[in-house]
Coordinates of C-alpha atoms and ligand atoms in Angstrom, one line a residue:
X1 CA -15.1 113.2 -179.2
X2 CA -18.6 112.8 -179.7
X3 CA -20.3 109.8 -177.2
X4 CA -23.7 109.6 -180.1
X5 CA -24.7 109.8 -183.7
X6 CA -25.4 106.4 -185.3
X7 CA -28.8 107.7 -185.9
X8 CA -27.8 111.1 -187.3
X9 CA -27.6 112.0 -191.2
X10 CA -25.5 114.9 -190.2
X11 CA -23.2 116.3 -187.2
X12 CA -24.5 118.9 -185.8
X13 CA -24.2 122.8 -186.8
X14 CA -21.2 124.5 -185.7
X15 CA -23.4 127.0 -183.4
X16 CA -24.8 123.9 -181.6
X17 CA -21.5 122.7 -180.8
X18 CA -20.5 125.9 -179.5
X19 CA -23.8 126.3 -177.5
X20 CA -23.9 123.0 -176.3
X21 CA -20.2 122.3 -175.3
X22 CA -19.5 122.2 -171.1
X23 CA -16.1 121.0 -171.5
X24 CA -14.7 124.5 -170.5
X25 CA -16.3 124.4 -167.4
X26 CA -16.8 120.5 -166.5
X27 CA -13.1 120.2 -167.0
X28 CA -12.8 120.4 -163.5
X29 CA -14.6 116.7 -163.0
X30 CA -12.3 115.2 -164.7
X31 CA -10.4 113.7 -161.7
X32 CA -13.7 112.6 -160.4
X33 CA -14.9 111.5 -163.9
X34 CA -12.2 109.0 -163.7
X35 CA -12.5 107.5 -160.3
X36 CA -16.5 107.0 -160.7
X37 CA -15.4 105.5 -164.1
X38 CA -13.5 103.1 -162.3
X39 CA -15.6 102.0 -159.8
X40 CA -18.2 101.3 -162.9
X41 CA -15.4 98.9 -164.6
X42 CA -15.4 97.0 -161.5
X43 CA -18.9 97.2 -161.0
X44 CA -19.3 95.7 -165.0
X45 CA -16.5 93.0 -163.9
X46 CA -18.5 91.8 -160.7
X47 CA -21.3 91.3 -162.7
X48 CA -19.5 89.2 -165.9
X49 CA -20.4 92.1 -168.7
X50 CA -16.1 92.9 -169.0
X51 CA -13.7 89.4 -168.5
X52 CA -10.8 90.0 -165.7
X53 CA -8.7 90.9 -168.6
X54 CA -10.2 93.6 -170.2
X55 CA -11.1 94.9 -166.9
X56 CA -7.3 94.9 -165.5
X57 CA -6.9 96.9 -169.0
X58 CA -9.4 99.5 -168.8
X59 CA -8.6 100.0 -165.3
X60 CA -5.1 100.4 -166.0
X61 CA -5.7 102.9 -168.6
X62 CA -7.7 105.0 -166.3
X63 CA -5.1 105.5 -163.5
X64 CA -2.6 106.7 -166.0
X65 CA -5.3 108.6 -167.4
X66 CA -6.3 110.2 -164.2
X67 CA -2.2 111.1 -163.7
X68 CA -1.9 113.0 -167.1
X69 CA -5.0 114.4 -166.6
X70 CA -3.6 115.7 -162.8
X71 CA -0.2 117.1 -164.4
X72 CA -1.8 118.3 -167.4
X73 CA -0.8 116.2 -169.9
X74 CA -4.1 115.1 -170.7
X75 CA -6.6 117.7 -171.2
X76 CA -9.6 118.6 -173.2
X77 CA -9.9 119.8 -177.4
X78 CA -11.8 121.0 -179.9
X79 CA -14.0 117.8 -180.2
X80 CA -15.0 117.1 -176.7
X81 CA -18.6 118.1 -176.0
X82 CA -18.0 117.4 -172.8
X83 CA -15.3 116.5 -169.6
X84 CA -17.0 112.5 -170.4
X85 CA -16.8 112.6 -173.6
X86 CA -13.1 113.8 -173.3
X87 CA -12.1 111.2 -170.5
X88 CA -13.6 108.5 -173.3
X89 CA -11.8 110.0 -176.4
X90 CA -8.3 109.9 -173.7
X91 CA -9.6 106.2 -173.1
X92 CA -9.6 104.9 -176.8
X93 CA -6.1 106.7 -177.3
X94 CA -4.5 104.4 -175.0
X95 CA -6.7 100.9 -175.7
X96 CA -9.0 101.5 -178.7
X97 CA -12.2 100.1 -179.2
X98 CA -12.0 98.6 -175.9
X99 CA -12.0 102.2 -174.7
X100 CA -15.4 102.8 -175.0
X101 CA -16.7 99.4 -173.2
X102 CA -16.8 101.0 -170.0
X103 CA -19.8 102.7 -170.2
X104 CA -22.3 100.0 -170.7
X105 CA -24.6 100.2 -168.1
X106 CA -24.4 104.1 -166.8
X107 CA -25.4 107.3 -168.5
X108 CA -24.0 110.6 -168.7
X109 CA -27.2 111.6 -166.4
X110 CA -26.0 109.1 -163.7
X111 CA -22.4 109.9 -164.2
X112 CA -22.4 113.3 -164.1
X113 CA -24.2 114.0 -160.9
X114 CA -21.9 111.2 -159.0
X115 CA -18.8 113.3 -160.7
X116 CA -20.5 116.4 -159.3
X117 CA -21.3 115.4 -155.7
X118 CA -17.8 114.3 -155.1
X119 CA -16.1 117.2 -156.5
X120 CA -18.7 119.1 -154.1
X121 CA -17.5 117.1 -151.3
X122 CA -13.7 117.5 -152.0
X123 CA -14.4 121.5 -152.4
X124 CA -16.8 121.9 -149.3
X125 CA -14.2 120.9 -147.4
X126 CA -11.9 122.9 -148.5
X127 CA -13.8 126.0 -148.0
X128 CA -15.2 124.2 -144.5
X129 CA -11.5 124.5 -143.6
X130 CA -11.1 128.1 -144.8
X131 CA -14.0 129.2 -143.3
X132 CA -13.1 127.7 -140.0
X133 CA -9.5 129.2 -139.9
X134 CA -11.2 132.7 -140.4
X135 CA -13.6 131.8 -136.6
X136 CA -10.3 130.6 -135.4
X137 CA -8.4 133.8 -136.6
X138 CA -11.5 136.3 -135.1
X139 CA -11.7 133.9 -131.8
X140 CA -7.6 134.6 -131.3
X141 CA -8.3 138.3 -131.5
X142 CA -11.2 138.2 -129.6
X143 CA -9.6 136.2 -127.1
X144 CA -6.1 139.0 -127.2
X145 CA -8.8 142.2 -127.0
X146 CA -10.6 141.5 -123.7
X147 CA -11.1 143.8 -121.8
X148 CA -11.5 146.4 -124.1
X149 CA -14.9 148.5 -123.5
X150 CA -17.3 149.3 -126.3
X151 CA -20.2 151.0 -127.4
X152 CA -22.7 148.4 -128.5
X153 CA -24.9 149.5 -131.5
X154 CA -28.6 149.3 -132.3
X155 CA -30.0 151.1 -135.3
X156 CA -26.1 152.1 -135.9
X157 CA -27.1 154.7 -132.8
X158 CA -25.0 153.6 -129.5
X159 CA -27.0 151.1 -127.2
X160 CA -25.1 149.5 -124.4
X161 CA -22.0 149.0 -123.6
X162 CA -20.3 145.8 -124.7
X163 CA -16.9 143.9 -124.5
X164 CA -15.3 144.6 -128.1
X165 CA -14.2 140.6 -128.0
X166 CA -18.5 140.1 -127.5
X167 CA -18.5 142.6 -131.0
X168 CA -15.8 140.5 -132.9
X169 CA -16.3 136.6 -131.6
X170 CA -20.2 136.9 -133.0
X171 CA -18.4 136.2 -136.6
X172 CA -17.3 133.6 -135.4
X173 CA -20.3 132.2 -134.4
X174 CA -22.3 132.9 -137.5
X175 CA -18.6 131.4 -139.6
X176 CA -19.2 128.1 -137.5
X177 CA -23.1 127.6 -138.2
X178 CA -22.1 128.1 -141.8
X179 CA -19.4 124.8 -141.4
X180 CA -22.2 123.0 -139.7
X181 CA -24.6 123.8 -142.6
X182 CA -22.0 122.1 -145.0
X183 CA -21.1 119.2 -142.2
X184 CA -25.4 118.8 -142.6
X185 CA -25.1 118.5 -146.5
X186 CA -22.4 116.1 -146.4
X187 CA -24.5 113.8 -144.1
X188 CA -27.7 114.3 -146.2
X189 CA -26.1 114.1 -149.6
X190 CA -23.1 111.6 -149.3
X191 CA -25.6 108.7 -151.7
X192 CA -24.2 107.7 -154.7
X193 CA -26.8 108.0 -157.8
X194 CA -24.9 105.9 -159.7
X195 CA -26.6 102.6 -161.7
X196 CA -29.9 104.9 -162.2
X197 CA -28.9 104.8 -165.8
X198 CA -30.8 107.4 -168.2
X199 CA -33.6 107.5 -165.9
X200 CA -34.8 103.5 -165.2
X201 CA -32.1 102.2 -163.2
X202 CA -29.2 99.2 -165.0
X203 CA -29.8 95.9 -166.0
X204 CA -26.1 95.3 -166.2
X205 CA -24.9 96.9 -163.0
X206 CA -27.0 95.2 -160.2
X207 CA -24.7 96.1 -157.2
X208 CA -25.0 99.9 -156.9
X209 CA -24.1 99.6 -153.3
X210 CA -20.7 98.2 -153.7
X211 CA -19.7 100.7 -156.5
X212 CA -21.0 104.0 -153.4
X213 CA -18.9 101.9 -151.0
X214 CA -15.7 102.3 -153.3
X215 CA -16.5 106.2 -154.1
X216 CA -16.7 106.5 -150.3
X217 CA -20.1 107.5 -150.2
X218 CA -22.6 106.4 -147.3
X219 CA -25.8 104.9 -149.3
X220 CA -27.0 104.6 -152.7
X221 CA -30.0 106.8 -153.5
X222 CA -33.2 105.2 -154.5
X223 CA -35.2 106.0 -157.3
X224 CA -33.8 106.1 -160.3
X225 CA -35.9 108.9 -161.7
X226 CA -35.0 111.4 -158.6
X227 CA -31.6 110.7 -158.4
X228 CA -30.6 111.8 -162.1
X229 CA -33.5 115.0 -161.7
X230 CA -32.4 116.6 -158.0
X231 CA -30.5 118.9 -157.8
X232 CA -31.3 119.9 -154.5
X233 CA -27.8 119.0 -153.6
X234 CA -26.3 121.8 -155.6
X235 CA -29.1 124.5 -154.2
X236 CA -28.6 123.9 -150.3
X237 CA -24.7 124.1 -150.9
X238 CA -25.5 127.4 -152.9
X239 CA -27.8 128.2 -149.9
X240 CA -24.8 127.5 -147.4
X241 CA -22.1 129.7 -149.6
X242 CA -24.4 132.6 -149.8
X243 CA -25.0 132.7 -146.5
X244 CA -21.8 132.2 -145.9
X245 CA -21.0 134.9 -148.0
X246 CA -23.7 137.6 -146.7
X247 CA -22.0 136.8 -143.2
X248 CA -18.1 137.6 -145.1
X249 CA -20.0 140.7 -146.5
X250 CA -21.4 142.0 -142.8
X251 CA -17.7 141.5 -141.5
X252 CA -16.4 143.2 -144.5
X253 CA -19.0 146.4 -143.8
X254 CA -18.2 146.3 -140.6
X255 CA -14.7 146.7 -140.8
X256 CA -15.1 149.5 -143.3
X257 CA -17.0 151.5 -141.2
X258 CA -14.5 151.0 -138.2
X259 CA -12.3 152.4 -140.7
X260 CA -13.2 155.3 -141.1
X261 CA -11.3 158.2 -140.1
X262 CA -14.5 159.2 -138.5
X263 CA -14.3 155.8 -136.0
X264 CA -10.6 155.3 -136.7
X265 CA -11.4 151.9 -134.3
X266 CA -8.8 150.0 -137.1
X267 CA -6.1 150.0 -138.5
X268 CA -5.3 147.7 -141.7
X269 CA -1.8 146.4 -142.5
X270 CA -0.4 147.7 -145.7
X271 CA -0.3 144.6 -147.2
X272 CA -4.1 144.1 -146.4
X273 CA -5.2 147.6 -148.4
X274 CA -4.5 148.9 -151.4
X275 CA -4.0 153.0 -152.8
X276 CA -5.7 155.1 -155.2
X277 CA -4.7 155.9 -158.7
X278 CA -5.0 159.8 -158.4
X279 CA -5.0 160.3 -154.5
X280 CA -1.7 159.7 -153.5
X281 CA -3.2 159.8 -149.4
X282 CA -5.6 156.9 -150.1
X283 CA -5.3 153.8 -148.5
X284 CA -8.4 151.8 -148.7
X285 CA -9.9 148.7 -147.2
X286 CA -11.2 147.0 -151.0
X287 CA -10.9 143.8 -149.3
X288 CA -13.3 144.3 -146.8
X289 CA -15.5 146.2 -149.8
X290 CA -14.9 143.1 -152.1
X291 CA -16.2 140.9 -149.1
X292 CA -19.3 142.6 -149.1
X293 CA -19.8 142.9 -153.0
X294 CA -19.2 139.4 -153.8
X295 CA -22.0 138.2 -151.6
X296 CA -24.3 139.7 -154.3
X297 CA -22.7 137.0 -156.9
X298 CA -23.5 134.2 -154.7
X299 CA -26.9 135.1 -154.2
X300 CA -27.2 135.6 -157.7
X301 CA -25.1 131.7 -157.7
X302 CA -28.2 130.1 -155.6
X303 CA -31.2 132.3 -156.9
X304 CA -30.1 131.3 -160.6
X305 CA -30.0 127.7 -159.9
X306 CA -33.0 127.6 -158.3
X307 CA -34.7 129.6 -161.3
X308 CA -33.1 127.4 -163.6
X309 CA -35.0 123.9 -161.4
X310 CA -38.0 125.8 -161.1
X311 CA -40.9 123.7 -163.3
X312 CA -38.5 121.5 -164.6
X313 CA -40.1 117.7 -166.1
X314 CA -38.5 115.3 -164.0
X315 CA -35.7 113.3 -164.9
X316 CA -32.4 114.4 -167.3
X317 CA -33.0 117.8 -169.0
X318 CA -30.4 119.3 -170.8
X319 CA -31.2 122.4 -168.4
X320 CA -29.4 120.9 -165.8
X321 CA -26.0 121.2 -167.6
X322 CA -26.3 125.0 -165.9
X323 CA -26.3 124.1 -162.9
X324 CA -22.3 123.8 -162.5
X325 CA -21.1 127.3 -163.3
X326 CA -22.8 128.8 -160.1
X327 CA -21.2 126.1 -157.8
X328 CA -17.7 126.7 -159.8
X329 CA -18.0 130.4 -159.6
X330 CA -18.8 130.3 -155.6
X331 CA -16.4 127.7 -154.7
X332 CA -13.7 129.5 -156.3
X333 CA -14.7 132.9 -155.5
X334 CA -14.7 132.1 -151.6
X335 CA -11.5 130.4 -151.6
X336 CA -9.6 133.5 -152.7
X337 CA -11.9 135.4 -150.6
X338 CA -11.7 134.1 -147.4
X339 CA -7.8 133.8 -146.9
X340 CA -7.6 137.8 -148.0
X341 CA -10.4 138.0 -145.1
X342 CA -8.5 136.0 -142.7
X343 CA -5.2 137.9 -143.3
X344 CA -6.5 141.9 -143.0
X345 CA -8.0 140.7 -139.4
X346 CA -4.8 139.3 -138.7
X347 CA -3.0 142.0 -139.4
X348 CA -5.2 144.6 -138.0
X349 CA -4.5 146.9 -135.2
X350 CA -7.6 147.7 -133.4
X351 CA -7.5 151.6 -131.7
X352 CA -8.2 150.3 -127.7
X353 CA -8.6 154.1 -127.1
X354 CA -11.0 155.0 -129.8
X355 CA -12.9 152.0 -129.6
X356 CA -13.8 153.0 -126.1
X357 CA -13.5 156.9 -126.3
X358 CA -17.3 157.3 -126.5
X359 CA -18.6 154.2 -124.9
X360 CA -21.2 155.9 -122.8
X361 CA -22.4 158.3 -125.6
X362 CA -25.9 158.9 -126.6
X363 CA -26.8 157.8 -122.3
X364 CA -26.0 154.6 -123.1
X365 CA -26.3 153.9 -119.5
X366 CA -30.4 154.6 -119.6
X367 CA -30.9 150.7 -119.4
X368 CA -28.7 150.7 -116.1
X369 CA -31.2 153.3 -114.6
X370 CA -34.2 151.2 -115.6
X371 CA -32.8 148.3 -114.4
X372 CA -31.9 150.0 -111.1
X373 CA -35.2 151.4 -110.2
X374 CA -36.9 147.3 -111.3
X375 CA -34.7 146.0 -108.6
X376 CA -36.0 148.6 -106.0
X377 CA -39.7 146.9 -107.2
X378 CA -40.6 149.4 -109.6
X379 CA -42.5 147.8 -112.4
X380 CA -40.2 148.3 -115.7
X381 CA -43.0 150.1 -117.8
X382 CA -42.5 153.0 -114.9
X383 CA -38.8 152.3 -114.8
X384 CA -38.7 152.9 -118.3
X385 CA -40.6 156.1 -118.1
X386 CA -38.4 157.5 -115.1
X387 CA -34.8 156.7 -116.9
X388 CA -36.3 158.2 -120.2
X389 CA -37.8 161.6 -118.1
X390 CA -33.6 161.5 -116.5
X391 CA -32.5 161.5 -120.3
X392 CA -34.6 164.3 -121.4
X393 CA -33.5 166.6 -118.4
X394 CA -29.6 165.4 -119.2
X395 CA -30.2 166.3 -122.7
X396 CA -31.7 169.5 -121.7
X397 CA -28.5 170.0 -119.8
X398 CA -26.1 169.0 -122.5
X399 CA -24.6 166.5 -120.4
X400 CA -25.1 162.3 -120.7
X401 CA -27.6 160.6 -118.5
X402 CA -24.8 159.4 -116.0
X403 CA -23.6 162.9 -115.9
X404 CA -26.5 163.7 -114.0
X405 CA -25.5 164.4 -109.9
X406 CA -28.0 162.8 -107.2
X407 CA -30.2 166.1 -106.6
X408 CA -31.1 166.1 -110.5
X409 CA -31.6 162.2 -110.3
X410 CA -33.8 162.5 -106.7
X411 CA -35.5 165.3 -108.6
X412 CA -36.6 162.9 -111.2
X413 CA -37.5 159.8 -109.0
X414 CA -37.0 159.7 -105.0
X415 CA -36.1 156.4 -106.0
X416 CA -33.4 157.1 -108.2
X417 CA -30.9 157.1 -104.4
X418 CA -27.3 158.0 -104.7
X419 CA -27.1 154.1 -104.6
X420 CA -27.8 154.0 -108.0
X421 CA -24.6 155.7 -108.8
X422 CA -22.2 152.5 -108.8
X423 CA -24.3 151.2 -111.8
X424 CA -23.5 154.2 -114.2
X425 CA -20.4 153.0 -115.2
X426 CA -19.1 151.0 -118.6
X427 CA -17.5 148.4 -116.4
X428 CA -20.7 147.9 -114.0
X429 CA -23.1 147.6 -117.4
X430 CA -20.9 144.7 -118.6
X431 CA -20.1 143.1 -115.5
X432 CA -23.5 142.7 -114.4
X433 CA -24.6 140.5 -117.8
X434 CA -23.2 137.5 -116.6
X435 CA -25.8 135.0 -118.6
X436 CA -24.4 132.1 -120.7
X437 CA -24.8 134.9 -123.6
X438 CA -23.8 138.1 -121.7
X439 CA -20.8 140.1 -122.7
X440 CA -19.8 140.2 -119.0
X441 CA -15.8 138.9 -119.1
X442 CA -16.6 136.1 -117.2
X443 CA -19.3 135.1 -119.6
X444 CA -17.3 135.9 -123.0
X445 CA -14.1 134.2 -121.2
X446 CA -16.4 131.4 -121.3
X447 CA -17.6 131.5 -124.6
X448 CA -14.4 132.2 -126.5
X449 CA -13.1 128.8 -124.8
X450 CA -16.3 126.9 -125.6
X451 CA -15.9 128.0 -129.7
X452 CA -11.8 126.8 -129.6
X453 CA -13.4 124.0 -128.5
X454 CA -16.2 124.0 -131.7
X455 CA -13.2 124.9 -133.8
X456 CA -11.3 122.0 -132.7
X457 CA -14.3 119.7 -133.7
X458 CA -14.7 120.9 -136.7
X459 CA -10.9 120.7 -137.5
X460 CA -11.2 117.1 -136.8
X461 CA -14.4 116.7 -138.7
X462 CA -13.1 118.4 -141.9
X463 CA -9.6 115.9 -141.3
X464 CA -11.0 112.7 -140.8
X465 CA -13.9 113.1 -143.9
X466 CA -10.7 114.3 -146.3
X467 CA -8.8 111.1 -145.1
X468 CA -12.4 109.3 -145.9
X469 CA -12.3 110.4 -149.5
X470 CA -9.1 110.8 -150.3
X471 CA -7.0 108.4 -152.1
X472 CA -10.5 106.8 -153.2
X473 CA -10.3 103.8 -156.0
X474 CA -6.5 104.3 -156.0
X475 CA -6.0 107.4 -156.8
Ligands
LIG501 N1 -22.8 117.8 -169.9 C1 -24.0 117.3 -169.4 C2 -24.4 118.0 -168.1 O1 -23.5 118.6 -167.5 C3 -23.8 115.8 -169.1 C4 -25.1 115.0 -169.2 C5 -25.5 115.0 -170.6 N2 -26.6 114.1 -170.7 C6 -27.4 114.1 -171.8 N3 -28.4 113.2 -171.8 N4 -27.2 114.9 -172.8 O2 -25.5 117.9 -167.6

């Protein structure tokens, strides 16, 4: 159904439909289309522009409306342009002429960025909630694995050795600062746009603020101009997916690489890989590879939006019309992603004996030696120097740094003392970083328990806002 043409000789050309139709897409509003709708009756009955009666009718209309349209029995045709123009046209089926009373006062430019933010609220929390299970998930194995030794990895090249559970519960932290990002948005963007009209604000709706209160939003933005022209709301939640996504995409690489037969640190369940076509052997970790290659789509999601903002006059453009697919396309994208994600760490097996088989490879106790030497009063420039003159003479030997007995090490440095001997071990190295951020076991002990308790906080965060917004105007 078409919401304008009074003033046109003709409809328009069958290509312009086809270009400018979003109903495809903005389908997916139409639950929120409804409630802002609603709100906007009352808001027109508060201020004497619809009698009680008509009101109750509209009203009435709308929550049946908003039930067909949640089993499918209403949906969109041919002749809506867009998910407004359908919600009207499903309006004036029910109550005619009266139908299309309901949206004196608003425009679609108000309308459809209040639609938008609450749909972005509903879905954020839904991939808040998803993203939060998968720290949860990493924290539980971290939490099962310690203990287990590992090489720690600069440059790829073995570094220090590590606690694997320090290795995994890093995703989790990155994972959380991602919910936080989308907790921040929710704070910052929960204003309701609605009653800036076209562009100049409503003469017929002067209570904006009880119409936000009923949506459940927190404040009502305020100027009229910005609120129908920013879209900054839609490019810091593209922000947050995308990093959200790189982080899924570094888990995803990582675990691919600990897959290898080469590392053979994992193992993935069955039902978390997949086979190839031609080589009956083949069982491959595509999840972990999708993980990585859908982070380029919502990079592409963000950097698209914000090409698409970029110089744009101010108020309603039809421009902005693009700025839902990306938000759609992430949204959906990460909540089949993320569950897949969850699941193959579940189900993993991780190789305690290969993880740790190599741990002090490549004299990955050099630090220790360094560190030894600075406790004995040796600046560490010197230190540094001595431990890297012991690695050349233990790779001139063939053998690791630690490998080296007490003559080669006196040899080097007097000062390198048989002493120095209870520090060259994996267990030493880790014991001995006991800082809040160490990967000694009393320090990740302490930091596993300190993210359950982040999770938990989240949890409750994501719970109480969905009980905030849901069952908002009724329905
Ligand atoms: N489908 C449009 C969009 O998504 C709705 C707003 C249309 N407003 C207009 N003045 N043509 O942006």
């Amino acid at each position: 159904m078409a919401l304008w043409g009074g003033r046109f000789a003709s409809g328009p050309d069958e290509s312009v439909l086809k270009l400018s139709r979003s109903v495809d897409f903005d389908w997916r509003l139409a639950p929120y289309d409804v409630r802002v709708n609603l709100a906007h009756v009352a808001g027109l009955q508060r201020a004497g522009i619809i009698d009680g009666k008509d009101g109750a009718l509209i009203s009435s209309a709308l929550i049946e409306l908003a039930h067909e349209i949640a089993t499918g029995a209403f949906t969109f045709n041919e002749s809506d342009e867009d998910v407004h123009s359908a919600v009207e046209r499903g309006l004036v089926t029910k109550i005619g002429e009266l139908g299309g009373a309901f949206r004196a006062g608003r425009s679609r430019n108000d309308l459809v960025v209040t639609d938008f933010k609450l749909y972005l609220i509903d879905h954020l929390l839904e991939v808040a909630d998803e993203t939060v299970l998968l720290a949860q998930t990493i924290d539980t194995v971290a939490t099962k694995l310690i203990g287990q030794v590992a090489p720690g990895f600069t440059h790829l090249q073995h570094a220090q050795p590590i606690l694997f559970s320090h290795e995994l519960a890093k995703h989790s932290h990155a994972l959380l600062r991602d919910v936080d990002r989308m907790k921040d948005w929710l704070t910052r963007n929960s204003v309701s746009p609605l009653g800036s009209g076209a562009l100049a604000g409503s003469p017929l709706v002067p209570n904006p603020e009880i119409i936000a209160a009923e949506l459940s939003f927190q404040g009502v933005t305020r100027n009229s101009i910005d609120a129908v022209s920013d879209r900054d709301f839609v490019a810091e939640i593209l922000f947050a997916f995308a990093m959200l996504g790189v982080h899924l995409s570094r888990i995803g690489e990582e675990f691919t690489i600990w897959n290898t037969q080469e590392f053979g640190w994992v193992t993935l369940d069955d039902g978390f890989s997949t086979g190839s076509s031609i080589m009956p052997q083949k069982k491959n970790p595509d999840i972990a590879e999708l993980a990585r290659g859908k982070s380029g789509r919502f990079i592409g999601n963000l950097t698209g939006l914000l090409a698409t903002l970029k110089g744009l006059p101010f108020a309603y453009n039809r421009d902005l019309q693009e700025d839902k697919e990306p938000v759609f396309d992430s949204v959906e994208q990460l909540l089949v992603l993320l569950p897949a994600l969850r699941g193959m760490i579940e189900t993993a097996t991780f190789n305690g004996e290969k993880i740790s088989a190599d741990v002090l490879g490549g004299h990955a106790l050099a630090t220790e030696i360094a560190d030894f030497l600075v406790l004995a009063q040796v600046p560490f420039a010197k230190a540094h120097e001595i431990s890297g003159k012991a690695v050349a003479l233990a790779q001139s030997k063939g053998i690791e740094v630690h490998e080296l007995n007490d003559t080669d090490l006196s040899g080097v440095d007097p000062r390198l003392t048989p002493d120095l001997r209870k520090s060259l071990t994996a267990e030493s190295a880790i014991a001995s970083r006991v800082s809040i951020n160490g990967t000694s076991t009393k320090s990740v002990v302490a930091q596993l328990g300190q993210l359950e308790v982040k999770i938990k906080s989240y949890s409750g965060w994501i719970a109480s806002e969905r009980k905030r917004f849901s069952g908002m105007m009724g329905i």
